[in-house]
């Protein structure tokens, strides 16, 4: 997307938020001609925004936009820069509009490297304007799309900040994942910016508590009564997933907790079959709980009943830093646990 002389070094500095060094490296490559001149202007806009010079960043983005309007990745980048600059100038509603345009442009496969970053920016702006439902939806989208270590870091850090004051359990889980990916001093500074709120007592022992065990066996404990989940392991996995991720659409849950299909099917047939399998696991989960209202389903969306205090040994293992992908039984293999294992065990 950016093909400047010494461009890789400039982008490396930007990723580490070393804006002064990025500026020096960018200026060392001058003069730029043609398309490289437009790209250099956008990189300078990113640098100036990072240094708090928001009006200059906005001016650079606005001046460059007419020249890149037919290039979807660069057009998405221009609108993203504009959104950051508008927000820095205190124009949050304008920033939201620019960010929505950036997200629309980034839906193109050619703009794949920008998608997670733009979604994280959108989440922050939506949360700032009180649109918590939309913010949560975009946050789930960013977490699903994140694949590279830097995308995972920023997605989990944004999630931790989003949920810190409304769902501390969920926020702490994502913070641990972000901390594990904070391999540079610049990222460690960002992780340290999250409020240092004391952890709550996770073992309250109150009536109505449900604990899902995946790593040290397969069972569900409801108010002190244990039930084996050996015959319905993916039902227990479904419960553990909802403990961590909250309510989600059945189609999204299917992508995360079911193993990859090997049979060749049409797209519609595959989606229908996978949704049916999740509903089957839902029925099994309700039986394990002994309560049809333990997991609610409405409009093809699942969420856990509020009458229980939910916990899983998987979440606790992540929080304590003791989770290892080797603890997961082969019968539970799924994209969610594979990505979680990668995130926690990625090399320094």
Short mmCIF file of C-alpha atoms in Angstrom, two decimals:
data_model
loop_
_atom_site.label_atom_id
_atom_site.label_comp_id
_atom_site.label_asym_id
_atom_site.label_seq_id
_atom_site.Cartn_x
_atom_site.Cartn_y
_atom_site.Cartn_z
CA UNK A 1 0.00 0.00 0.00
CA UNK A 2 2.82 2.41 0.91
CA UNK A 3 5.79 1.96 -1.45
CA UNK A 4 8.14 4.75 -0.45
CA UNK A 5 11.91 4.64 -0.40
CA UNK A 6 12.81 3.43 3.11
CA UNK A 7 9.05 2.98 3.58
CA UNK A 8 9.36 -0.16 5.71
CA UNK A 9 11.56 1.63 8.21
CA UNK A 10 9.15 4.58 8.38
CA UNK A 11 6.19 2.27 9.01
CA UNK A 12 8.16 0.41 11.67
CA UNK A 13 8.76 3.69 13.51
CA UNK A 14 5.07 4.59 13.19
CA UNK A 15 3.98 1.24 14.62
CA UNK A 16 6.20 1.89 17.65
CA UNK A 17 4.91 5.49 17.90
CA UNK A 18 8.41 6.87 17.33
CA UNK A 19 7.09 9.81 15.35
CA UNK A 20 10.18 12.02 15.36
CA UNK A 21 12.31 9.21 13.96
CA UNK A 22 9.64 8.44 11.37
CA UNK A 23 9.65 12.08 10.24
CA UNK A 24 13.45 12.09 9.84
CA UNK A 25 13.35 8.83 7.88
CA UNK A 26 10.56 10.13 5.65
CA UNK A 27 12.34 13.41 4.91
CA UNK A 28 15.55 11.54 4.13
CA UNK A 29 13.82 9.87 1.18
CA UNK A 30 12.92 13.12 -0.60
CA UNK A 31 12.17 14.17 -3.28
CA UNK A 32 9.08 12.07 -3.97
CA UNK A 33 7.29 12.09 -7.33
CA UNK A 34 3.82 11.15 -8.56
CA UNK A 35 1.99 8.55 -6.46
CA UNK A 36 4.85 8.41 -3.97
CA UNK A 37 4.30 12.11 -3.30
CA UNK A 38 0.69 11.39 -2.30
CA UNK A 39 1.78 8.51 -0.11
CA UNK A 40 4.46 10.61 1.54
CA UNK A 41 1.86 13.30 2.32
CA UNK A 42 -0.33 10.69 4.02
CA UNK A 43 2.56 9.35 6.07
CA UNK A 44 3.38 12.91 7.13
CA UNK A 45 -0.27 13.37 8.10
CA UNK A 46 -0.02 10.29 10.33
CA UNK A 47 3.17 11.66 11.91
CA UNK A 48 1.70 15.10 12.58
CA UNK A 49 -1.46 13.56 14.08
CA UNK A 50 0.71 11.38 16.32
CA UNK A 51 2.56 14.49 17.46
CA UNK A 52 -0.72 16.26 18.29
CA UNK A 53 -0.68 18.62 15.28
CA UNK A 54 -4.24 17.73 14.31
CA UNK A 55 -5.10 20.68 12.09
CA UNK A 56 -1.99 20.12 9.98
CA UNK A 57 -2.85 16.41 9.72
CA UNK A 58 -6.40 17.24 8.63
CA UNK A 59 -5.18 19.73 6.03
CA UNK A 60 -2.75 17.18 4.58
CA UNK A 61 -5.46 14.52 4.42
CA UNK A 62 -7.98 16.87 2.79
CA UNK A 63 -5.46 18.06 0.18
CA UNK A 64 -4.46 14.50 -0.70
CA UNK A 65 -7.98 13.04 -0.90
CA UNK A 66 -8.77 14.16 -4.51
CA UNK A 67 -5.63 12.45 -5.79
CA UNK A 68 -6.32 9.05 -4.19
CA UNK A 69 -10.12 8.90 -4.49
CA UNK A 70 -9.94 5.95 -6.93
CA UNK A 71 -7.53 3.96 -4.75
CA UNK A 72 -9.68 2.34 -2.05
CA UNK A 73 -6.89 1.47 0.42
CA UNK A 74 -5.38 4.98 0.27
CA UNK A 75 -8.84 6.55 0.34
CA UNK A 76 -9.62 4.54 3.48
CA UNK A 77 -6.33 5.68 5.01
CA UNK A 78 -7.12 9.35 4.24
CA UNK A 79 -10.51 9.14 5.95
CA UNK A 80 -9.01 7.31 8.94
CA UNK A 81 -6.38 10.04 9.37
CA UNK A 82 -9.14 12.63 9.02
CA UNK A 83 -11.19 10.90 11.72
CA UNK A 84 -8.26 10.93 14.16
CA UNK A 85 -7.54 14.58 13.40
CA UNK A 86 -11.18 15.63 13.76
CA UNK A 87 -11.37 13.84 17.10
CA UNK A 88 -8.17 15.54 18.23
CA UNK A 89 -9.75 18.89 17.37
CA UNK A 90 -12.79 18.05 19.52
CA UNK A 91 -15.13 17.40 16.58
CA UNK A 92 -16.28 13.93 17.55
CA UNK A 93 -19.38 13.81 15.33
CA UNK A 94 -17.32 14.78 12.28
CA UNK A 95 -14.74 12.19 13.32
CA UNK A 96 -17.45 9.50 13.40
CA UNK A 97 -18.52 10.43 9.87
CA UNK A 98 -14.96 10.29 8.54
CA UNK A 99 -14.41 6.96 10.30
CA UNK A 100 -17.58 5.46 8.81
CA UNK A 101 -16.31 6.46 5.34
CA UNK A 102 -12.95 4.86 6.15
CA UNK A 103 -14.65 1.62 7.22
CA UNK A 104 -16.69 1.54 4.03
CA UNK A 105 -13.56 1.95 1.89
CA UNK A 106 -11.66 -0.60 3.99
CA UNK A 107 -14.26 -3.29 3.26
CA UNK A 108 -12.34 -3.90 0.03
CA UNK A 109 -10.01 -6.95 0.19
CA UNK A 110 -7.15 -4.74 -1.00
CA UNK A 111 -7.53 -2.63 2.16
CA UNK A 112 -7.34 -5.65 4.50
CA UNK A 113 -4.30 -4.29 6.46
CA UNK A 114 -6.34 -1.25 7.55
CA UNK A 115 -9.56 -2.92 8.64
CA UNK A 116 -8.77 -3.74 12.28
CA UNK A 117 -7.21 -0.35 13.00
CA UNK A 118 -10.16 1.54 11.52
CA UNK A 119 -12.62 -0.61 13.48
CA UNK A 120 -10.73 0.08 16.73
CA UNK A 121 -10.84 3.81 15.98
CA UNK A 122 -14.57 3.55 15.31
CA UNK A 123 -15.10 1.72 18.61
CA UNK A 124 -13.42 4.54 20.56
CA UNK A 125 -15.51 7.21 18.83
CA UNK A 126 -18.77 5.32 19.30
CA UNK A 127 -18.02 4.78 22.99
CA UNK A 128 -17.16 8.47 23.40
CA UNK A 129 -20.56 9.46 21.99
CA UNK A 130 -22.45 7.00 24.20
CA UNK A 131 -23.30 4.50 21.45
CA UNK A 132 -22.28 1.49 23.55
CA UNK A 133 -24.25 -1.09 21.56
CA UNK A 134 -22.68 -0.06 18.27
CA UNK A 135 -19.26 0.13 19.93
CA UNK A 136 -19.58 -3.45 21.22
CA UNK A 137 -20.67 -4.72 17.79
CA UNK A 138 -17.69 -3.09 16.06
CA UNK A 139 -15.40 -4.38 18.80
CA UNK A 140 -16.48 -7.97 18.19
CA UNK A 141 -15.92 -7.40 14.47
CA UNK A 142 -12.37 -6.13 15.09
CA UNK A 143 -11.54 -9.06 17.37
CA UNK A 144 -12.77 -11.53 14.74
CA UNK A 145 -10.75 -9.92 11.96
CA UNK A 146 -7.49 -9.48 13.91
CA UNK A 147 -4.88 -12.00 12.86
CA UNK A 148 -1.41 -10.42 12.93
CA UNK A 149 0.27 -9.75 16.31
CA UNK A 150 0.00 -5.94 16.02
CA UNK A 151 -3.68 -6.23 15.05
CA UNK A 152 -4.37 -8.54 17.98
CA UNK A 153 -2.54 -6.21 20.36
CA UNK A 154 -4.53 -3.13 19.39
CA UNK A 155 -7.84 -5.01 19.23
CA UNK A 156 -7.45 -6.54 22.70
CA UNK A 157 -6.22 -3.24 24.19
CA UNK A 158 -9.21 -1.39 22.72
CA UNK A 159 -11.52 -4.10 24.08
CA UNK A 160 -10.00 -3.79 27.56
CA UNK A 161 -10.55 -0.03 27.55
CA UNK A 162 -14.08 -0.34 26.16
CA UNK A 163 -15.30 -2.73 28.83
CA UNK A 164 -13.23 -1.59 31.82
CA UNK A 165 -16.03 0.32 33.54
CA UNK A 166 -18.96 -1.87 32.48
CA UNK A 167 -17.64 -5.45 32.50
CA UNK A 168 -14.44 -5.80 34.48
CA UNK A 169 -14.23 -9.57 33.96
CA UNK A 170 -14.21 -9.18 30.20
CA UNK A 171 -11.87 -6.17 30.32
CA UNK A 172 -9.26 -8.00 32.41
CA UNK A 173 -9.30 -10.97 30.04
CA UNK A 174 -8.54 -8.74 27.05
CA UNK A 175 -5.95 -6.75 29.01
CA UNK A 176 -3.98 -9.92 29.76
CA UNK A 177 -3.97 -10.77 26.05
CA UNK A 178 -2.81 -7.25 25.15
CA UNK A 179 -0.08 -7.41 27.81
CA UNK A 180 1.16 -10.67 26.34
CA UNK A 181 1.51 -8.99 22.94
CA UNK A 182 3.16 -5.82 24.32
CA UNK A 183 6.68 -6.74 23.22
CA UNK A 184 8.03 -3.21 22.75
CA UNK A 185 8.51 -0.34 25.24
CA UNK A 186 5.98 1.73 23.28
CA UNK A 187 3.30 -0.95 23.59
CA UNK A 188 4.06 -1.45 27.28
CA UNK A 189 3.34 2.26 27.80
CA UNK A 190 -0.04 1.88 26.08
CA UNK A 191 -0.94 -1.13 28.23
CA UNK A 192 0.00 0.80 31.37
CA UNK A 193 -2.53 3.51 30.43
CA UNK A 194 -5.44 1.18 31.26
CA UNK A 195 -6.91 2.08 34.70
CA UNK A 196 -5.34 0.10 37.52
CA UNK A 197 -8.56 -1.05 39.16
CA UNK A 198 -8.19 -3.84 41.76
CA UNK A 199 -9.46 -7.21 40.64
CA UNK A 200 -12.72 -8.32 42.22
CA UNK A 201 -12.97 -11.49 44.23
CA UNK A 202 -13.53 -14.06 41.49
CA UNK A 203 -14.55 -16.84 43.87
CA UNK A 204 -17.59 -15.37 45.55
CA UNK A 205 -19.23 -18.73 46.27
CA UNK A 206 -22.67 -17.12 46.15
CA UNK A 207 -25.79 -19.12 45.29
CA UNK A 208 -26.44 -19.51 41.58
CA UNK A 209 -22.77 -19.69 40.63
CA UNK A 210 -21.90 -21.67 37.49
CA UNK A 211 -18.35 -22.82 36.74
CA UNK A 212 -17.35 -24.39 33.43
CA UNK A 213 -14.29 -26.64 33.43
CA UNK A 214 -12.49 -27.32 30.15
CA UNK A 215 -8.83 -27.67 31.08
CA UNK A 216 -8.91 -29.99 34.07
CA UNK A 217 -11.60 -32.29 32.79
CA UNK A 218 -14.97 -31.55 31.23
CA UNK A 219 -17.73 -30.59 33.62
CA UNK A 220 -20.22 -27.93 34.60
CA UNK A 221 -20.85 -27.04 38.23
CA UNK A 222 -24.14 -25.34 39.12
CA UNK A 223 -24.50 -24.07 42.70
CA UNK A 224 -22.04 -26.70 43.94
CA UNK A 225 -23.51 -29.61 41.97
CA UNK A 226 -21.14 -31.03 39.34
CA UNK A 227 -22.32 -32.51 36.06
CA UNK A 228 -19.99 -34.30 33.63
CA UNK A 229 -19.78 -32.75 30.16
CA UNK A 230 -17.72 -35.59 28.66
CA UNK A 231 -20.55 -36.56 26.29
CA UNK A 232 -21.25 -32.97 25.19
CA UNK A 233 -17.85 -31.22 25.27
CA UNK A 234 -18.74 -28.55 22.74
CA UNK A 235 -21.76 -27.54 24.82
CA UNK A 236 -19.35 -26.75 27.67
CA UNK A 237 -17.15 -24.91 25.18
CA UNK A 238 -20.18 -22.86 24.10
CA UNK A 239 -20.79 -21.85 27.72
CA UNK A 240 -17.13 -20.93 28.26
CA UNK A 241 -17.18 -18.85 25.07
CA UNK A 242 -20.28 -16.94 26.19
CA UNK A 243 -18.74 -16.38 29.64
CA UNK A 244 -15.89 -14.57 27.96
CA UNK A 245 -17.50 -12.91 24.97
CA UNK A 246 -21.04 -12.15 26.08
CA UNK A 247 -24.04 -12.40 23.77
CA UNK A 248 -23.34 -13.01 20.08
CA UNK A 249 -25.13 -14.09 16.93
CA UNK A 250 -25.28 -17.83 16.32
CA UNK A 251 -23.48 -17.41 12.99
CA UNK A 252 -20.57 -15.65 14.71
CA UNK A 253 -20.40 -18.24 17.48
CA UNK A 254 -20.34 -21.02 14.88
CA UNK A 255 -17.25 -19.49 13.24
CA UNK A 256 -15.43 -19.45 16.57
CA UNK A 257 -16.31 -22.67 18.42
CA UNK A 258 -16.92 -25.22 15.64
CA UNK A 259 -14.08 -27.03 13.85
CA UNK A 260 -13.46 -26.15 10.23
CA UNK A 261 -15.68 -27.97 7.72
CA UNK A 262 -13.95 -30.45 5.43
CA UNK A 263 -16.96 -31.36 3.28
CA UNK A 264 -17.56 -29.28 0.15
CA UNK A 265 -20.89 -27.46 0.42
CA UNK A 266 -22.51 -24.35 -0.91
CA UNK A 267 -22.02 -21.28 1.28
CA UNK A 268 -25.69 -21.16 2.30
CA UNK A 269 -25.77 -24.89 3.07
CA UNK A 270 -22.59 -24.62 5.18
CA UNK A 271 -23.97 -21.68 7.18
CA UNK A 272 -27.28 -23.46 7.75
CA UNK A 273 -25.58 -26.66 8.91
CA UNK A 274 -23.25 -24.82 11.27
CA UNK A 275 -26.10 -22.82 12.79
CA UNK A 276 -28.01 -26.06 13.35
CA UNK A 277 -24.99 -27.55 15.13
CA UNK A 278 -24.74 -24.55 17.47
CA UNK A 279 -28.45 -24.90 18.29
CA UNK A 280 -27.83 -28.58 19.07
CA UNK A 281 -25.02 -27.61 21.45
CA UNK A 282 -27.34 -24.98 22.97
CA UNK A 283 -29.87 -27.69 23.81
CA UNK A 284 -27.13 -29.82 25.39
CA UNK A 285 -25.86 -26.83 27.39
CA UNK A 286 -29.32 -26.19 28.81
CA UNK A 287 -29.51 -29.84 29.85
CA UNK A 288 -26.13 -29.61 31.58
CA UNK A 289 -27.38 -26.57 33.49
CA UNK A 290 -30.74 -28.14 34.24
CA UNK A 291 -32.32 -24.82 33.34
CA UNK A 292 -33.77 -23.91 29.90
CA UNK A 293 -33.37 -20.23 30.84
CA UNK A 294 -29.67 -20.67 31.59
CA UNK A 295 -28.84 -19.70 28.02
CA UNK A 296 -31.23 -17.34 26.29
CA UNK A 297 -31.86 -17.30 22.54
CA UNK A 298 -33.73 -14.57 20.70
CA UNK A 299 -33.41 -13.41 17.12
CA UNK A 300 -30.61 -15.92 16.41
CA UNK A 301 -28.55 -14.43 19.24
CA UNK A 302 -27.38 -16.24 22.40
CA UNK A 303 -26.52 -14.87 25.83
CA UNK A 304 -26.20 -16.19 29.38
CA UNK A 305 -28.93 -15.88 31.97
CA UNK A 306 -28.32 -13.15 34.54
CA UNK A 307 -29.63 -15.32 37.37
CA UNK A 308 -26.18 -16.97 37.58
CA UNK A 309 -22.66 -15.81 38.46
CA UNK A 310 -20.63 -17.28 35.59
CA UNK A 311 -16.99 -18.38 35.52
CA UNK A 312 -14.73 -20.73 33.54
CA UNK A 313 -11.35 -22.25 34.33
CA UNK A 314 -10.19 -21.11 30.88
CA UNK A 315 -10.73 -17.44 31.76
CA UNK A 316 -9.01 -17.85 35.12
CA UNK A 317 -6.05 -19.60 33.47
CA UNK A 318 -5.66 -16.71 31.05
CA UNK A 319 -5.81 -14.15 33.86
CA UNK A 320 -3.23 -16.01 35.94
CA UNK A 321 -0.91 -16.58 32.98
CA UNK A 322 -1.05 -20.38 33.31
CA UNK A 323 -2.95 -21.15 30.10
CA UNK A 324 -1.16 -23.31 27.56
CA UNK A 325 -2.68 -24.48 24.29
CA UNK A 326 -1.51 -27.99 25.13
CA UNK A 327 -4.08 -28.09 27.95
CA UNK A 328 -6.94 -28.05 25.46
CA UNK A 329 -8.36 -31.46 24.61
CA UNK A 330 -8.28 -32.34 20.87
CA UNK A 331 -12.05 -32.78 20.96
CA UNK A 332 -12.38 -29.03 21.66
CA UNK A 333 -10.24 -27.85 18.72
CA UNK A 334 -11.71 -24.67 17.21
CA UNK A 335 -10.57 -21.29 15.79
CA UNK A 336 -11.26 -19.45 19.07
CA UNK A 337 -8.94 -21.61 21.19
CA UNK A 338 -6.28 -21.77 18.47
CA UNK A 339 -6.15 -17.97 18.23
CA UNK A 340 -6.17 -17.64 22.02
CA UNK A 341 -3.25 -20.07 22.28
CA UNK A 342 -1.34 -18.18 19.56
CA UNK A 343 -1.91 -14.85 21.27
CA UNK A 344 -0.77 -16.04 24.68
CA UNK A 345 2.17 -18.11 23.47
CA UNK A 346 3.54 -15.93 20.67
CA UNK A 347 7.35 -15.59 20.94
CA UNK A 348 8.90 -12.42 22.28
#
